[in-house]
mmCIF file of C-alpha atoms and ligand atoms in Angstrom:
data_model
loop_
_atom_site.group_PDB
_atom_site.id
_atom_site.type_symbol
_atom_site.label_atom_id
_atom_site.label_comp_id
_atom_site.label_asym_id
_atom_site.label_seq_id
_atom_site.Cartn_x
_atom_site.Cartn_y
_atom_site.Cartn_z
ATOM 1 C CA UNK A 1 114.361 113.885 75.820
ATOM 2 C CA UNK A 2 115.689 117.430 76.615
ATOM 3 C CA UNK A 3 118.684 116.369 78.563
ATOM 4 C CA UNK A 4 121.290 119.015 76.939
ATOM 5 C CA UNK A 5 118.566 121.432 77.605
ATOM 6 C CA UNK A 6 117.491 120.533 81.123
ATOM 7 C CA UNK A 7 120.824 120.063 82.289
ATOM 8 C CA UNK A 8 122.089 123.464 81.255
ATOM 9 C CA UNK A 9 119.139 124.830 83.341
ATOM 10 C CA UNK A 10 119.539 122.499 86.468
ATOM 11 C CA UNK A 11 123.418 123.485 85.823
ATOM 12 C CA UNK A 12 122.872 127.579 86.139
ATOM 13 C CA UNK A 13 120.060 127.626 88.583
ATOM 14 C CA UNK A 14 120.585 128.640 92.278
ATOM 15 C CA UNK A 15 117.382 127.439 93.746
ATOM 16 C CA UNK A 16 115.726 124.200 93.143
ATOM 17 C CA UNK A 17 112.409 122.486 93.577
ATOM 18 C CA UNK A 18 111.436 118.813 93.257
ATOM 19 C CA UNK A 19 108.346 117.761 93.632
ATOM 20 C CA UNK A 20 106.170 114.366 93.190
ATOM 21 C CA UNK A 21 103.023 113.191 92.704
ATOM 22 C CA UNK A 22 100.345 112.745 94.974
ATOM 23 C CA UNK A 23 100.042 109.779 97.116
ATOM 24 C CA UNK A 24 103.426 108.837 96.528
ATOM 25 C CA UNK A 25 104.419 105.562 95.233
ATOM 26 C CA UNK A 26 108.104 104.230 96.127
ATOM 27 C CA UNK A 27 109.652 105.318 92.725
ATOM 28 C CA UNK A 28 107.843 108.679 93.139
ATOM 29 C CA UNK A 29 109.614 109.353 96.930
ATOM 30 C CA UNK A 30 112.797 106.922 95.500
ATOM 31 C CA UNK A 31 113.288 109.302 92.087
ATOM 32 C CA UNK A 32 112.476 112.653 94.245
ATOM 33 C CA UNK A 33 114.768 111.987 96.986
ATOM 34 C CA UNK A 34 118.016 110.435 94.358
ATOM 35 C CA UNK A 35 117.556 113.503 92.325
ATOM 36 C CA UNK A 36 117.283 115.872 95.761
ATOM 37 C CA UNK A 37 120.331 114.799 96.993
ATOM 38 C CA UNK A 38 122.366 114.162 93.779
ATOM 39 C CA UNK A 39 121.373 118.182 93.241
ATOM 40 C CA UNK A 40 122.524 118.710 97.144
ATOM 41 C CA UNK A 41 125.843 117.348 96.174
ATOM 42 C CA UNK A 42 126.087 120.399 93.799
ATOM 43 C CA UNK A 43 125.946 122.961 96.231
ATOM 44 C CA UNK A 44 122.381 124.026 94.752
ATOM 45 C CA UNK A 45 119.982 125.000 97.486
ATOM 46 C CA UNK A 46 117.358 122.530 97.393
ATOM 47 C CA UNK A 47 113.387 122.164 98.469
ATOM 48 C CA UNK A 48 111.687 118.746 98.027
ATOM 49 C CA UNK A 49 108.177 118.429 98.403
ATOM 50 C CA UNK A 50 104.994 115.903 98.378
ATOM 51 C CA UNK A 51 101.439 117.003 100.280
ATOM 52 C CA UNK A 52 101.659 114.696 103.194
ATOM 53 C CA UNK A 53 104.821 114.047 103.324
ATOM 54 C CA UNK A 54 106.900 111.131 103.013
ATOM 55 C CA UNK A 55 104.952 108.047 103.982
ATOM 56 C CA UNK A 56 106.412 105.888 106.807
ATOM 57 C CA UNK A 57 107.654 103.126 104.545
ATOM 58 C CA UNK A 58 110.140 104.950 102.798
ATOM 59 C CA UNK A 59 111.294 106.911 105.862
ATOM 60 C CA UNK A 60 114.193 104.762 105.784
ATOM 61 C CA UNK A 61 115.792 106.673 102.720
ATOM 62 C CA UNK A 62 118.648 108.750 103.642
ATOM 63 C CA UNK A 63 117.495 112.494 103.721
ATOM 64 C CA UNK A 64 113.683 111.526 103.588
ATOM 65 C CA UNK A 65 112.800 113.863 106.993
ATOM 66 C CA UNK A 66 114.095 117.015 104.950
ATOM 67 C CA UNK A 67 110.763 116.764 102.309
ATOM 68 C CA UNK A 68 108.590 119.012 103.029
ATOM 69 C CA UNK A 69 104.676 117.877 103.325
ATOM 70 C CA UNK A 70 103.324 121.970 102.273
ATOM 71 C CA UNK A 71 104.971 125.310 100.608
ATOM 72 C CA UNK A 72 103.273 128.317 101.012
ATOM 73 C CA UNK A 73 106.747 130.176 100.767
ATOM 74 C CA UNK A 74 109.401 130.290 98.611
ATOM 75 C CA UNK A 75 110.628 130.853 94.579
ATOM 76 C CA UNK A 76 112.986 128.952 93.126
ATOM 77 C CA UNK A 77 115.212 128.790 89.254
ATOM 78 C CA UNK A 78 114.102 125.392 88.369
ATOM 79 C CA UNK A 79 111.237 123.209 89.450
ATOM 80 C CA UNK A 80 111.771 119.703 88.476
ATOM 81 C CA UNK A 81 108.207 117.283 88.775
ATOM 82 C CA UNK A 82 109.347 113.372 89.111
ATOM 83 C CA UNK A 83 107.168 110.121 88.145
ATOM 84 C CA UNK A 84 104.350 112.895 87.769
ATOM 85 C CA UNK A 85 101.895 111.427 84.799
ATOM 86 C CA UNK A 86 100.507 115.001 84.467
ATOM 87 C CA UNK A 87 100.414 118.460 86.072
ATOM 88 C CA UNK A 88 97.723 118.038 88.931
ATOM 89 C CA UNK A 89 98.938 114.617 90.124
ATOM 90 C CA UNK A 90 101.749 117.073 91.360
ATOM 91 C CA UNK A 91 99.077 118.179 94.054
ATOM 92 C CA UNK A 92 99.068 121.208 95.655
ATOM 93 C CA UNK A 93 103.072 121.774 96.298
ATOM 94 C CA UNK A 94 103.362 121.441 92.365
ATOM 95 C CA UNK A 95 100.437 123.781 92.122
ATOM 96 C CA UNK A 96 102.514 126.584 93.858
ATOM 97 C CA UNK A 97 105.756 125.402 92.646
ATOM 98 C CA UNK A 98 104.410 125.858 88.784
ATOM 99 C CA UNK A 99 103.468 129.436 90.011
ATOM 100 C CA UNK A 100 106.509 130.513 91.952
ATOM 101 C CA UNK A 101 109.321 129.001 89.263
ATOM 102 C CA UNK A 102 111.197 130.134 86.325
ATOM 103 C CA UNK A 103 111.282 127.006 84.537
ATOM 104 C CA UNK A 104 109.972 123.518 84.861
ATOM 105 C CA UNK A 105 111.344 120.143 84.227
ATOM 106 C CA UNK A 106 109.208 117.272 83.456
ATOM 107 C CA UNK A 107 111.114 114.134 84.466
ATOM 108 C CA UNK A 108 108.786 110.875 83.643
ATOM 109 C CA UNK A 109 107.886 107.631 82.380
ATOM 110 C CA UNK A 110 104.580 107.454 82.033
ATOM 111 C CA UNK A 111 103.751 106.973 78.345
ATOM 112 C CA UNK A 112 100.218 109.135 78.603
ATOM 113 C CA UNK A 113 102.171 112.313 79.569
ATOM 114 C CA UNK A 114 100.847 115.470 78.503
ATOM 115 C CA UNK A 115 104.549 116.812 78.051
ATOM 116 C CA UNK A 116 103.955 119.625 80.081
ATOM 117 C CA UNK A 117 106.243 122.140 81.344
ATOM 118 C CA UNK A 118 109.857 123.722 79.688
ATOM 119 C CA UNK A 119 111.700 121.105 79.211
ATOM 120 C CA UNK A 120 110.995 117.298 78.936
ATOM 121 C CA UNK A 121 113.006 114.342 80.051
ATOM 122 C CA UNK A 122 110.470 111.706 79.351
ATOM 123 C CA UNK A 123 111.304 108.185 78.613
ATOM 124 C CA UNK A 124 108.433 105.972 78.523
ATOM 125 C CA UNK A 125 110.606 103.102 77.774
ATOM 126 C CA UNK A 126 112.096 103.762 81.048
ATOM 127 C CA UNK A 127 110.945 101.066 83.870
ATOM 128 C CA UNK A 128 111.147 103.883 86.317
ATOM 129 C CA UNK A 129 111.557 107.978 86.847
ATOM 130 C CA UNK A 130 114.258 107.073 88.795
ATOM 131 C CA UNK A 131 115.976 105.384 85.731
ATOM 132 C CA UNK A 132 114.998 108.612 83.917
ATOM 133 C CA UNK A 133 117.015 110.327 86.623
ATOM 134 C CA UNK A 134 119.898 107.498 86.343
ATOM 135 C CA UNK A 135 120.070 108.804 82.916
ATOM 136 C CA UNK A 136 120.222 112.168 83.514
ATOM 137 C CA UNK A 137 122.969 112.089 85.890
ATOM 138 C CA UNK A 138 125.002 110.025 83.894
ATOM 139 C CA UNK A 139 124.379 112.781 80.596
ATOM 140 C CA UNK A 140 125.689 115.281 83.672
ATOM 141 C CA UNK A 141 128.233 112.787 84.229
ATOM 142 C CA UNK A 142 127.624 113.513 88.068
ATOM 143 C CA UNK A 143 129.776 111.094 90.962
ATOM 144 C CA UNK A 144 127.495 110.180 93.546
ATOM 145 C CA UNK A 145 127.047 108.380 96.765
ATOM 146 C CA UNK A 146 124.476 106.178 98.380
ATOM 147 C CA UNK A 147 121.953 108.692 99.643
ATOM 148 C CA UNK A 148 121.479 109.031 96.000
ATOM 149 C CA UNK A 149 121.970 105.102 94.975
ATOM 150 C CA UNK A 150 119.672 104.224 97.816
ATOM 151 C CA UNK A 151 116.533 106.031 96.361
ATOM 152 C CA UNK A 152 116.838 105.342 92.832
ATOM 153 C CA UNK A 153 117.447 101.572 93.287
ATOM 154 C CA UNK A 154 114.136 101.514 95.532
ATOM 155 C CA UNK A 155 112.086 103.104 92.560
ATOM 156 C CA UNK A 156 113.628 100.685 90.331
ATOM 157 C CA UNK A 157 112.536 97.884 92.403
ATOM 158 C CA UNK A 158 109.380 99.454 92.802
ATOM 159 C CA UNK A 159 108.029 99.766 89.478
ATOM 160 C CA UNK A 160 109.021 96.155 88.437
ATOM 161 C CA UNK A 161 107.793 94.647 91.182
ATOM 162 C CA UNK A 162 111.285 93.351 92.266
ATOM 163 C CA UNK A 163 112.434 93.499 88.251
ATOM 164 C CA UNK A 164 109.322 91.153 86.961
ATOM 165 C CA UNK A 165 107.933 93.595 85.057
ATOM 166 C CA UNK A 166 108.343 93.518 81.028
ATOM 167 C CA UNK A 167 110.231 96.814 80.920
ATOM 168 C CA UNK A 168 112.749 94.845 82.577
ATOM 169 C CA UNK A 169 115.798 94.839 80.511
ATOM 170 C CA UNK A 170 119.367 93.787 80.785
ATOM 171 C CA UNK A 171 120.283 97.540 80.823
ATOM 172 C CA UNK A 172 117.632 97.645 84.127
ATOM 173 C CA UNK A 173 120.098 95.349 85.666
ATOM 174 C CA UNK A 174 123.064 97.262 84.985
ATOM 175 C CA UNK A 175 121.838 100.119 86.663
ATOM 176 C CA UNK A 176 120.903 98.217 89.759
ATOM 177 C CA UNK A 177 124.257 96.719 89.302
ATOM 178 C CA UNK A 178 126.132 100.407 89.290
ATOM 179 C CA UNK A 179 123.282 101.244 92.337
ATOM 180 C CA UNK A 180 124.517 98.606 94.336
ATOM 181 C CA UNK A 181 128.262 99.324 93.229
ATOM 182 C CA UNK A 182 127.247 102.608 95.180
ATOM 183 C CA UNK A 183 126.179 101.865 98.007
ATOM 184 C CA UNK A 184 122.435 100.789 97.530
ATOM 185 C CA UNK A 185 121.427 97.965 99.584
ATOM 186 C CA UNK A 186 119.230 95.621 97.562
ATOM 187 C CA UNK A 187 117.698 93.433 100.039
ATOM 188 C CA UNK A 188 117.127 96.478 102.931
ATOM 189 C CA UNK A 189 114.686 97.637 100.022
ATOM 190 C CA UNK A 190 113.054 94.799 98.976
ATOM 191 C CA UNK A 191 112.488 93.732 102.770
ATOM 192 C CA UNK A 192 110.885 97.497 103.686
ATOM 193 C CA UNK A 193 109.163 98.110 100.139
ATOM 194 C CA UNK A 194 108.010 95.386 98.354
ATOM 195 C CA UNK A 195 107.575 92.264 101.155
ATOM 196 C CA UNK A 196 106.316 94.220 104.709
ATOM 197 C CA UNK A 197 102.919 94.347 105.109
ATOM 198 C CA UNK A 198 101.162 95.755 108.865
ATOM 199 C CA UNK A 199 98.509 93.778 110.560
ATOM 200 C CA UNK A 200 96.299 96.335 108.981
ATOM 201 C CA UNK A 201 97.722 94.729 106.009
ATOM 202 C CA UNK A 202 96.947 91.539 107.321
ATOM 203 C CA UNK A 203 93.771 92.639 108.191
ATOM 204 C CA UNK A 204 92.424 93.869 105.415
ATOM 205 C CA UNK A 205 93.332 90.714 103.414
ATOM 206 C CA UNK A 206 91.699 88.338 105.488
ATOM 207 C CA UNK A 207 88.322 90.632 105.321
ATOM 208 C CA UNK A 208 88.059 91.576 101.609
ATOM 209 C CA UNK A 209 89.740 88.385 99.830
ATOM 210 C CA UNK A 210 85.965 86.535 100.081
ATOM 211 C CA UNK A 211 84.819 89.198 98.353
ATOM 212 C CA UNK A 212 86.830 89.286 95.344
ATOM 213 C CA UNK A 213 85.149 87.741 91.840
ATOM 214 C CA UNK A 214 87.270 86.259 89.470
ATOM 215 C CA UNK A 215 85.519 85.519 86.059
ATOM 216 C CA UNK A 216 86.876 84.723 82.506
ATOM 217 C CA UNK A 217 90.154 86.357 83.327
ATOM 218 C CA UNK A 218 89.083 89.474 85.181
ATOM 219 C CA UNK A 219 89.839 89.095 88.834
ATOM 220 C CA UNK A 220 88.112 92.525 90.590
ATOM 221 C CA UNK A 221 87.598 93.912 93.969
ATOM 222 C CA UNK A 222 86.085 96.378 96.359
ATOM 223 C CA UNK A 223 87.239 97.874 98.829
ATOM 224 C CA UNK A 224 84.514 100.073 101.473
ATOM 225 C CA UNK A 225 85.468 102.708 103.529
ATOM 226 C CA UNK A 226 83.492 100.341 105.938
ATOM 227 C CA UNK A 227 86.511 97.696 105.158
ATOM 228 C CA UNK A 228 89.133 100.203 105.301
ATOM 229 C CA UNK A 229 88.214 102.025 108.782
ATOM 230 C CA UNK A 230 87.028 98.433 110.443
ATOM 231 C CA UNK A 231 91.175 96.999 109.830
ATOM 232 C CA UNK A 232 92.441 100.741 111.086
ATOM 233 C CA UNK A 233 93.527 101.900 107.775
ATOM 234 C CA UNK A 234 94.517 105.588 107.833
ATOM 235 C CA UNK A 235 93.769 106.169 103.826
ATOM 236 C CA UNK A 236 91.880 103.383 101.316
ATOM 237 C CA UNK A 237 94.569 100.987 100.351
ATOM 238 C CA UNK A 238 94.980 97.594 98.508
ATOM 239 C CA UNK A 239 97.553 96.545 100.254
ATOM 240 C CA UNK A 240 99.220 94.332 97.438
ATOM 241 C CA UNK A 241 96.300 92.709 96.241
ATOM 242 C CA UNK A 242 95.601 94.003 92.686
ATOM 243 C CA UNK A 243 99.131 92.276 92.027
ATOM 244 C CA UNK A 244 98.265 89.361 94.453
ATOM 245 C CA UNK A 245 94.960 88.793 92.502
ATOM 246 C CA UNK A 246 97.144 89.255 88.554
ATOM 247 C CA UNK A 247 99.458 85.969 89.719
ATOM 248 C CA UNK A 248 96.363 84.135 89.855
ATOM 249 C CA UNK A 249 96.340 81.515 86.709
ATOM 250 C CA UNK A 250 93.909 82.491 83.878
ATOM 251 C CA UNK A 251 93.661 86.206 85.628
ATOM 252 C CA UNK A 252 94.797 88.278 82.850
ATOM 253 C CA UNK A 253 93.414 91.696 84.184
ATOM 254 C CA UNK A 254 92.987 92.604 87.888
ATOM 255 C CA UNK A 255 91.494 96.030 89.449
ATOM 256 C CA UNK A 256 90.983 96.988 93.062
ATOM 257 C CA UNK A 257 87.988 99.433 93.225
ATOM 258 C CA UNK A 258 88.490 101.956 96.619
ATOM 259 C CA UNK A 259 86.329 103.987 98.230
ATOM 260 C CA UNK A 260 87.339 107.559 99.105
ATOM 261 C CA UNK A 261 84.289 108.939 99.666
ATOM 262 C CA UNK A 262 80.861 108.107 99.090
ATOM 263 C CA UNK A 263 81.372 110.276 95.572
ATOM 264 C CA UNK A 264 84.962 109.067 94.778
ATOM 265 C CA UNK A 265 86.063 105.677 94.341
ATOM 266 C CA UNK A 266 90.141 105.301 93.148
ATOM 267 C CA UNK A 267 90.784 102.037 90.620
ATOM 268 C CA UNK A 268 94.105 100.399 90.188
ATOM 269 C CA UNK A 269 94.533 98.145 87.743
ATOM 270 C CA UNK A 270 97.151 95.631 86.420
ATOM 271 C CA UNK A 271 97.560 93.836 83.401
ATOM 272 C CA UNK A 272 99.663 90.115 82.638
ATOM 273 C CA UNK A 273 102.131 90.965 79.367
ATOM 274 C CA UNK A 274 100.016 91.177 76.057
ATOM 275 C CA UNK A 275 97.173 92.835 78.057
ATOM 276 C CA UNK A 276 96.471 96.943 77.748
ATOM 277 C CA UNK A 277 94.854 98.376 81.282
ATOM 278 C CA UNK A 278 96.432 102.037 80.423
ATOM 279 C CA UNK A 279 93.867 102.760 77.535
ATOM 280 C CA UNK A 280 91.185 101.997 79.906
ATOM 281 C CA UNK A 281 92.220 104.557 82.700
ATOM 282 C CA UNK A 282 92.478 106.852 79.865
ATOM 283 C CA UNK A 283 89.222 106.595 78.778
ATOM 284 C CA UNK A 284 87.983 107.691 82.725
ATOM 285 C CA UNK A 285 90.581 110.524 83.303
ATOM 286 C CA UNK A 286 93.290 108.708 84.318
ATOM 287 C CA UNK A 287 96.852 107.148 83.404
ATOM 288 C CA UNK A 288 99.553 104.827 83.885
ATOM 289 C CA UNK A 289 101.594 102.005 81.900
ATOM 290 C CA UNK A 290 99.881 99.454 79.638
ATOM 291 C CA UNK A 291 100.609 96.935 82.547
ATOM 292 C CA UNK A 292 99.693 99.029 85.521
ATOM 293 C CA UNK A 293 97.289 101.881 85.655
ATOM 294 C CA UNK A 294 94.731 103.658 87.448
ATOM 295 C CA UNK A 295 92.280 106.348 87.827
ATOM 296 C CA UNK A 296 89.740 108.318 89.922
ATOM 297 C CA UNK A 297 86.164 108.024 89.365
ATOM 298 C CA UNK A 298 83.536 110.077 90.431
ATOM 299 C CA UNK A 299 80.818 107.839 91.646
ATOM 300 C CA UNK A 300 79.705 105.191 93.824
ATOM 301 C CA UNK A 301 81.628 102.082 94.051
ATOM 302 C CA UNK A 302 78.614 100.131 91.979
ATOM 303 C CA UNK A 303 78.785 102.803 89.438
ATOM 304 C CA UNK A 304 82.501 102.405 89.111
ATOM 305 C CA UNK A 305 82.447 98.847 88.844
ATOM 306 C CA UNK A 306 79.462 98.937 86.110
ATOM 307 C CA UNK A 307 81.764 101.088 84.046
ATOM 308 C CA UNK A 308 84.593 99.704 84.108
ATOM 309 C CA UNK A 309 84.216 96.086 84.616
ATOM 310 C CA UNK A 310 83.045 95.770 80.805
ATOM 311 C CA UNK A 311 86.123 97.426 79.417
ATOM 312 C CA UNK A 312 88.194 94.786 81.699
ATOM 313 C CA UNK A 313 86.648 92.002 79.654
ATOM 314 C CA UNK A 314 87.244 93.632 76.401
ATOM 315 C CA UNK A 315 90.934 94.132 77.365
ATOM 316 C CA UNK A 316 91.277 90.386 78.023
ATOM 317 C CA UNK A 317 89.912 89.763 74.697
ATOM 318 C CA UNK A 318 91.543 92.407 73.267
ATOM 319 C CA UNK A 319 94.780 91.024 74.446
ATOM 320 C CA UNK A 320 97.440 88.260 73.136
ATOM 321 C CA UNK A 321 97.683 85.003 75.258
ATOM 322 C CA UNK A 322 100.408 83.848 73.484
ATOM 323 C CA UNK A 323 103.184 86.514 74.469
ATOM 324 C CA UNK A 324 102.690 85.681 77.880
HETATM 325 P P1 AMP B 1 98.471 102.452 91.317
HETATM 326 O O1 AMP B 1 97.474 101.420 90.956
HETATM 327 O O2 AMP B 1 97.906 103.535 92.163
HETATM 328 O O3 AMP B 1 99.746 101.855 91.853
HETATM 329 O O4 AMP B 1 98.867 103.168 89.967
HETATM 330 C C1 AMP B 1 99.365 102.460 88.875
HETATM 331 C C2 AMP B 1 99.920 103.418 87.855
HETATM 332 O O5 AMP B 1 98.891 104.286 87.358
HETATM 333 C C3 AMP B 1 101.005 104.349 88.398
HETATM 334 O O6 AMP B 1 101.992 104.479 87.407
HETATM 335 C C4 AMP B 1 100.294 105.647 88.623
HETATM 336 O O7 AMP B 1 101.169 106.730 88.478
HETATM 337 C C5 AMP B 1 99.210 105.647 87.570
HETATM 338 N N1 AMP B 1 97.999 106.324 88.061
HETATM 339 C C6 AMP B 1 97.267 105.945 89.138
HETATM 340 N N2 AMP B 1 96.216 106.785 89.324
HETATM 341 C C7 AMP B 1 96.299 107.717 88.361
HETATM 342 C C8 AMP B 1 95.534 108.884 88.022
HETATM 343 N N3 AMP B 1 94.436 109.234 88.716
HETATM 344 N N4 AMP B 1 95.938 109.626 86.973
HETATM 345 C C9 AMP B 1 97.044 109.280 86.265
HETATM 346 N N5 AMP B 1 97.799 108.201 86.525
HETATM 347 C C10 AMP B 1 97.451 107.432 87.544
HETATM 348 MN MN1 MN B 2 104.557 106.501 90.786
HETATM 349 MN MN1 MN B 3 106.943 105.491 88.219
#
């Protein structure tokens, strides 16, 4: 990681940018918003940015109404891309932030990174970017409050599920430990992030559920845009379920196929310890974590299921029952 190096340009530069990726994810808004307002705390003048906006979930987060959901204005010293696994998940706010900024800092954890941009902090040992940024604030040796202990604790929990993952380790908990020290209110997070669910939610559960196939340790699904409009869904979501569907016994491998469009169909997939779902998202122009990928396919739902489905099984035999 290029921590001397990226500090010495967050340290010099005037004007800062942070952006995210696409369809933000709570360790995506959580790692943004930490870093934002650790950087406030400096007296740097600061833009955060997602397209869309900051969904509703995480509007709880101290500071989360001053992201901004478009930039069509603006140039700034340093742009700094969190939790982004490469340069177009950064949408189109990283798209103008790449052109309109000196340098660029790659802050991830997502072990298919291109490495893009000036300088990299990339750690993908790291459960979360917003350990990455733990890190990186502790290398600046930087005192902060909880507006910035509050985010980075909820991307923690995030990307463990609740610290269940298997890049869980006892260093994790000591930085949820010095969160919490903080300020950072465990149980206000896990409530709002990882155990609320609408009646959309609700309702999308108790229509697709019958419909999902589990079969020598592949548990899949699909989700229609029929399915998502009919429970009121503003965007095609799995509400949960790819993980819902891993904690099934024997289910080593789960995906959740979406429909977008009738071209575009969005996977997520999730693998039990021993089992690889990262080279298969890969191998269809996507990314992730060995445990939790996914991917966007151009197709119909059928086609995307035909593809894909195979390399699922091959992954579960591929894959080592006994570390589980
Ligand atoms: P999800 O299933 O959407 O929660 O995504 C699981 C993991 O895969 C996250 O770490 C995402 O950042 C990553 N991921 C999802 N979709 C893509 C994609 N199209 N390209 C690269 N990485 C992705
Ligand atoms: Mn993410
Ligand atoms: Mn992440």
């Amino acid at each position: 990681m290029n921590l001397t190096e990226a500090s010495a340009a967050l340290q010099s530069a005037h004007t800062v940018l942070i952006v995210t990726h696409v369809r933000p994810d709570g360790d995506a808004i959580g790692s943004m918003l930490g870093l934002a307002n650790a950087v406030r705390a400096l007296g740097k003048q600061v833009t955060a940015a997602v397209d869309g906006g900051v969904p509703s979930f995480f509007r709880f987060l101290p500071l989360a109404e001053s992201v901004q959901s478009e930039l069509h204005e603006g140039a700034w010293d340093v742009m700094i891309s969190t939790d982004a696994a490469d340069e177009a998940r950064t949408g189109s706010v990283g798209a103008y932030g790449f052109a309109n900024s000196k340098v660029v800092i790659n802050l991830d954890h997502h072990p298919t990174n291109p490495m893009f941009g000036t300088w990299q902090l990339v750690d993908a040992a790291a459960t979360s970017a917003a350990e990455v940024v733990f890190t990186w604030l502790e290398h600046m040796g930087l005192a902060y409050d909880e507006t910035v202990a509050m985010p980075l604790l909820t991307g923690l929990v995030t990307d463990t599920n609740g610290f269940r993952t298997s890049s869980v380790t006892a260093r994790t908990l000591e930085i949820a430990h010095t969160l919490m020290r903080r300020g950072a209110v465990l149980t206000a997070i896990t409530a709002k992030v990882l155990d609320a669910k609408t009646p959309a939610d609700f309702a999308l559960w108790q229509r697709v559920l019958p419909k999902a196939r589990l079969e020598d340790g592949v548990a899949t699904l699909a989700i229609t845009l029929e399915d998502t409009r009919s429970v009121g869904l503003n965007e095609p979501d799995d509400a949960g379920l790819v993980t819902f569907l891993l904690d099934v016994e024997g289910i080593m491998v789960s995906a959740v196929f979406k429909e977008h469009a009738p071209d575009e169909v969005r996977v997520s997939m999730r693998a039990k310890r021993g089992y690889n779902v990262s080279d298969i998202a890969v191998s269809v122009g996507g990314g992730g974590h060995v445990q939790a990928a996914g991917a966007t396919f151009r197709g119909t739902l059928a086609q995307a299921q035909a593809q894909l489905v195979p390399l699922l099984h091959e992954a579960v035999a591929r894959g080592d029952r006994e570390i589980v």
